[in-house]
Amino acid sequence: MTVGVARKLVENGLIDPELTTVVINTGDGLKTLDAVADTSRETVTIRPSLDAFRDAGLAH
């Protein structure tokens, strides 16, 4: 559902598709994987901390 809503926001001009947008999926991702398979990158598992997030190169 999260990805579907994000897609509708892009279609309605409320999210700029040229900008980076982070969509947080707190579910298990089983349905989401099919929806984003063509555009997603390899997943990364990290410790739940800001330092781990930064160390993984996920922060800009």
PDB file of C-alpha atoms in Angstrom:
ATOM      1  CA  MET A   1       0.000   0.000   0.000  1.00  0.00           C
ATOM      2  CA  THR A   2       2.845   2.418   0.814  1.00  0.00           C
ATOM      3  CA  VAL A   3       4.379   2.105  -2.650  1.00  0.00           C
ATOM      4  CA  GLY A   4       0.960   2.403  -4.277  1.00  0.00           C
ATOM      5  CA  VAL A   5       0.260   5.658  -2.439  1.00  0.00           C
ATOM      6  CA  ALA A   6       3.692   7.009  -3.378  1.00  0.00           C
ATOM      7  CA  ARG A   7       2.983   6.164  -7.022  1.00  0.00           C
ATOM      8  CA  LYS A   8      -0.342   8.028  -6.886  1.00  0.00           C
ATOM      9  CA  LEU A   9       1.352  11.050  -5.310  1.00  0.00           C
ATOM     10  CA  VAL A  10       3.826  11.127  -8.219  1.00  0.00           C
ATOM     11  CA  GLU A  11       1.026  10.733 -10.755  1.00  0.00           C
ATOM     12  CA  ASN A  12      -0.887  13.622  -9.143  1.00  0.00           C
ATOM     13  CA  GLY A  13       2.163  15.895  -9.145  1.00  0.00           C
ATOM     14  CA  LEU A  14       2.557  15.936  -5.367  1.00  0.00           C
ATOM     15  CA  ILE A  15       5.976  14.212  -5.452  1.00  0.00           C
ATOM     16  CA  ASP A  16       8.597  15.308  -7.974  1.00  0.00           C
ATOM     17  CA  PRO A  17       9.830  12.147  -9.768  1.00  0.00           C
ATOM     18  CA  GLU A  18      13.172  13.863 -10.439  1.00  0.00           C
ATOM     19  CA  LEU A  19      13.923  14.141  -6.706  1.00  0.00           C
ATOM     20  CA  THR A  20      14.975  11.353  -4.359  1.00  0.00           C
ATOM     21  CA  THR A  21      12.072  10.173  -2.229  1.00  0.00           C
ATOM     22  CA  VAL A  22      12.412   7.682   0.624  1.00  0.00           C
ATOM     23  CA  VAL A  23       9.467   5.343   1.149  1.00  0.00           C
ATOM     24  CA  ILE A  24       9.542   3.476   4.436  1.00  0.00           C
ATOM     25  CA  ASN A  25       7.866   0.089   4.395  1.00  0.00           C
ATOM     26  CA  THR A  26       7.425  -1.301   7.886  1.00  0.00           C
ATOM     27  CA  GLY A  27       5.749  -4.523   6.765  1.00  0.00           C
ATOM     28  CA  ASP A  28       7.440  -7.739   5.693  1.00  0.00           C
ATOM     29  CA  GLY A  29       7.707  -6.494   2.115  1.00  0.00           C
ATOM     30  CA  LEU A  30       6.296  -9.578   0.428  1.00  0.00           C
ATOM     31  CA  LYS A  31       3.813  -7.588  -1.665  1.00  0.00           C
ATOM     32  CA  THR A  32       6.119  -4.608  -2.064  1.00  0.00           C
ATOM     33  CA  LEU A  33       8.937  -6.608  -3.658  1.00  0.00           C
ATOM     34  CA  ASP A  34       6.854  -7.330  -6.753  1.00  0.00           C
ATOM     35  CA  ALA A  35       5.866  -3.663  -7.087  1.00  0.00           C
ATOM     36  CA  VAL A  36       9.429  -2.318  -6.984  1.00  0.00           C
ATOM     37  CA  ALA A  37      11.501  -5.181  -8.414  1.00  0.00           C
ATOM     38  CA  ASP A  38      12.299  -3.352 -11.664  1.00  0.00           C
ATOM     39  CA  THR A  39      13.568  -0.198  -9.962  1.00  0.00           C
ATOM     40  CA  SER A  40      15.041  -1.307  -6.635  1.00  0.00           C
ATOM     41  CA  ARG A  41      18.639  -1.932  -5.702  1.00  0.00           C
ATOM     42  CA  GLU A  42      20.204  -4.630  -3.554  1.00  0.00           C
ATOM     43  CA  THR A  43      18.957  -4.589   0.036  1.00  0.00           C
ATOM     44  CA  VAL A  44      21.207  -3.881   3.001  1.00  0.00           C
ATOM     45  CA  THR A  45      20.761  -5.193   6.540  1.00  0.00           C
ATOM     46  CA  ILE A  46      22.221  -2.926   9.212  1.00  0.00           C
ATOM     47  CA  ARG A  47      22.177  -2.483  12.982  1.00  0.00           C
ATOM     48  CA  PRO A  48      19.353  -0.178  14.121  1.00  0.00           C
ATOM     49  CA  SER A  49      21.441   2.941  14.663  1.00  0.00           C
ATOM     50  CA  LEU A  50      22.196   6.192  12.872  1.00  0.00           C
ATOM     51  CA  ASP A  51      25.908   5.332  12.765  1.00  0.00           C
ATOM     52  CA  ALA A  52      25.175   2.011  11.032  1.00  0.00           C
ATOM     53  CA  PHE A  53      22.933   3.852   8.559  1.00  0.00           C
ATOM     54  CA  ARG A  54      25.734   6.283   7.775  1.00  0.00           C
ATOM     55  CA  ASP A  55      28.412   3.538   7.661  1.00  0.00           C
ATOM     56  CA  ALA A  56      26.350   1.639   5.091  1.00  0.00           C
ATOM     57  CA  GLY A  57      26.473   4.695   2.834  1.00  0.00           C
ATOM     58  CA  LEU A  58      22.741   5.299   3.047  1.00  0.00           C
ATOM     59  CA  ALA A  59      22.972   8.873   4.352  1.00  0.00           C
ATOM     60  CA  HIS A  60      23.841  11.727   2.020  1.00  0.00           C
TER      61      HIS A  60
END
